Short mmCIF file of C-alpha atoms in Angstrom, two decimals:
data_model
loop_
_atom_site.label_atom_id
_atom_site.label_comp_id
_atom_site.label_asym_id
_atom_site.label_seq_id
_atom_site.Cartn_x
_atom_site.Cartn_y
_atom_site.Cartn_z
CA VAL A 1 -121.87 52.63 217.71
CA VAL A 2 -119.98 49.67 218.22
CA ASP A 3 -117.14 48.35 217.19
CA GLY A 4 -117.30 50.98 214.44
CA GLY A 5 -120.47 50.18 213.15
CA VAL A 6 -124.08 50.86 213.87
CA ASP A 7 -127.22 48.61 215.50
CA ARG A 8 -129.67 48.68 212.58
CA PHE A 9 -132.94 47.63 213.93
CA LEU A 10 -134.35 44.90 211.90
CA ALA A 11 -136.50 42.75 214.10
CA ALA A 12 -138.83 43.44 217.32
CA ILE A 13 -141.29 41.66 219.27
CA ALA A 14 -142.98 42.32 222.44
CA LYS A 15 -144.02 39.54 223.75
CA PRO A 16 -141.35 38.83 225.66
CA PRO A 17 -139.84 35.05 227.11
CA ARG A 18 -141.64 33.58 229.52
CA PRO A 19 -141.30 33.50 232.23
CA ALA A 20 -139.92 36.80 232.45
CA ALA A 21 -138.89 38.67 235.28
CA ALA A 22 -141.05 42.28 233.64
CA ASP A 23 -142.20 42.80 230.30
CA LEU A 24 -140.10 42.94 227.31
CA VAL A 25 -139.17 44.11 224.08
CA LEU A 26 -136.24 42.34 222.23
CA PHE A 27 -135.30 43.71 218.88
CA GLY A 28 -132.92 42.31 216.95
CA THR A 29 -130.00 44.68 214.70
CA SER A 30 -127.68 43.92 212.46
CA ILE A 31 -124.32 45.78 212.79
CA MET A 32 -122.48 47.21 209.69
CA SER A 33 -119.13 47.33 209.31
CA PRO A 34 -117.06 50.32 206.85
CA GLY A 35 -116.15 48.28 203.84
CA GLU A 36 -119.12 44.56 204.82
CA PHE A 37 -121.09 43.26 202.37
CA GLU A 38 -122.91 42.20 204.57
CA PRO A 39 -122.81 42.25 208.25
CA SER A 40 -120.77 40.10 209.54
CA ALA A 41 -122.55 41.48 213.67
CA GLY A 42 -125.71 41.90 215.20
CA ARG A 43 -127.35 42.02 218.48
CA VAL A 44 -130.10 40.44 220.22
CA LEU A 45 -131.76 43.65 222.54
CA GLY A 46 -133.42 43.75 225.33
CA PHE A 47 -135.44 45.86 227.18
CA ALA A 48 -137.63 45.79 230.23
CA LEU A 49 -140.06 48.76 230.66
CA ALA A 50 -141.82 49.42 233.80
CA PRO A 51 -144.79 51.74 234.22
CA ALA A 52 -143.67 55.70 234.83
CA ALA A 53 -139.49 55.10 233.47
CA PRO A 54 -137.86 55.26 230.59
CA PRO A 55 -137.25 51.90 229.41
CA ARG A 56 -133.85 49.43 230.51
CA LEU A 57 -131.51 47.50 228.68
CA ALA A 58 -131.92 44.39 229.85
CA PHE A 59 -129.54 42.10 228.10
CA ALA A 60 -127.51 42.65 224.65
CA ILE A 61 -126.73 39.07 222.76
CA ASP A 62 -123.84 39.29 220.78
CA THR A 63 -124.56 37.06 217.12
CA HIS A 64 -122.07 35.93 214.21
CA GLY A 65 -124.65 37.99 212.18
CA ALA A 66 -127.68 40.17 211.21
CA VAL A 67 -130.43 39.66 213.25
CA TYR A 68 -133.72 38.82 210.66
CA ASP A 69 -136.34 37.94 212.87
CA LEU A 70 -136.97 36.82 217.15
CA GLN A 71 -140.06 34.09 218.71
CA PRO A 72 -139.59 33.75 221.57
CA LEU A 73 -140.31 29.96 223.29
CA ASP A 74 -141.07 28.62 226.70
CA ARG A 75 -138.39 28.07 228.82
CA GLY A 76 -137.25 31.89 228.93
CA ARG A 77 -135.65 31.08 225.42
CA ILE A 78 -135.19 33.43 222.54
CA ALA A 79 -135.09 31.57 218.70
CA ALA A 80 -133.66 33.90 216.51
CA CYS A 81 -132.87 34.24 212.45
CA VAL A 82 -129.21 34.85 212.37
CA ASN A 83 -128.05 35.21 208.46
CA HIS A 84 -127.58 31.94 207.50
CA ALA A 85 -128.77 30.06 211.03
CA VAL A 86 -131.81 29.66 213.07
CA ILE A 87 -129.72 30.11 216.58
CA ILE A 88 -131.82 29.18 220.50
CA PHE A 89 -130.47 31.20 223.22
CA ALA A 90 -131.02 30.18 226.59
CA PRO A 91 -130.95 32.23 230.49
CA ALA A 92 -128.24 31.27 231.49
CA ALA A 93 -125.77 32.72 234.74
CA ALA A 94 -124.42 35.61 232.48
CA GLY A 95 -127.71 36.56 230.10
CA PHE A 96 -128.19 33.81 226.99
CA GLU A 97 -125.94 31.64 225.44
CA PRO A 98 -126.10 29.95 222.66
CA ALA A 99 -128.26 26.13 222.94
CA ALA A 100 -128.64 24.94 219.94
CA ALA A 101 -128.33 26.31 215.93
CA PHE A 102 -129.97 24.87 212.86
CA GLU A 103 -128.00 26.23 209.24
CA GLY A 104 -127.65 25.77 205.77
CA PHE A 105 -130.65 28.30 204.89
CA VAL A 106 -129.64 31.49 201.75
CA VAL A 107 -130.88 33.60 205.04
CA ALA A 108 -133.14 32.81 207.45
CA LEU A 109 -135.61 35.44 207.34
CA LYS A 110 -138.55 34.40 209.27
CA LEU A 111 -139.50 32.32 212.33
CA ALA A 112 -142.62 31.05 213.16
CA ALA A 113 -143.91 29.30 216.53
CA PRO A 114 -146.95 27.02 215.96
CA ALA A 115 -146.29 24.67 219.23
CA PRO A 116 -144.12 23.92 221.58
CA GLY A 117 -140.95 22.21 220.88
CA ALA A 118 -141.77 23.17 217.00
CA LEU A 119 -140.63 26.05 215.05
CA VAL A 120 -141.00 27.34 211.75
CA VAL A 121 -138.42 28.86 208.90
CA GLY A 122 -139.01 31.48 206.03
CA ASP A 123 -135.30 30.92 204.01
CA LEU A 124 -134.79 34.10 201.17
CA MET A 125 -135.77 31.56 198.22
CA ARG A 126 -139.36 31.05 199.14
CA SER A 127 -138.43 28.15 201.09
CA VAL A 128 -139.62 26.66 204.33
CA ALA A 129 -138.84 24.96 206.93
CA LEU A 130 -140.04 23.02 209.71
CA LEU A 131 -137.76 22.81 212.61
CA ARG A 132 -138.28 20.25 215.82
CA GLU A 133 -136.95 20.07 218.91
CA ASP A 134 -135.83 16.38 220.35
CA GLY A 135 -134.91 16.29 223.94
CA ASP A 136 -132.82 19.68 224.57
CA HIS A 137 -131.21 20.17 220.96
#
């Protein structure tokens, strides 16, 4: 339970971003507060897995919307479909921070990373977009 809302799990990937210190399972969530028509909050949760130990919450990234899909990227980064945008989170001293974003989808629902620096995004309206990184953006 977060600020009166409840995390609802929407996405999961077991392939961690690399380099990673441990095996991770990532979950994308939405948090619906009472009276909301659409989720205005969500999180990316990373759980560390170790033999003979219960999963441990390694990090949590707060978002301004539901996290519909996740994709691990190079350099330990994570791409996330968050409502109408795709946000790339990069490792930072305090966990992860937004490094780049592309907005303009109706609802970004599905991600694939077919090659380094490229993301394929599936939108609610059945459109598909190819995003390409240009340097650090």
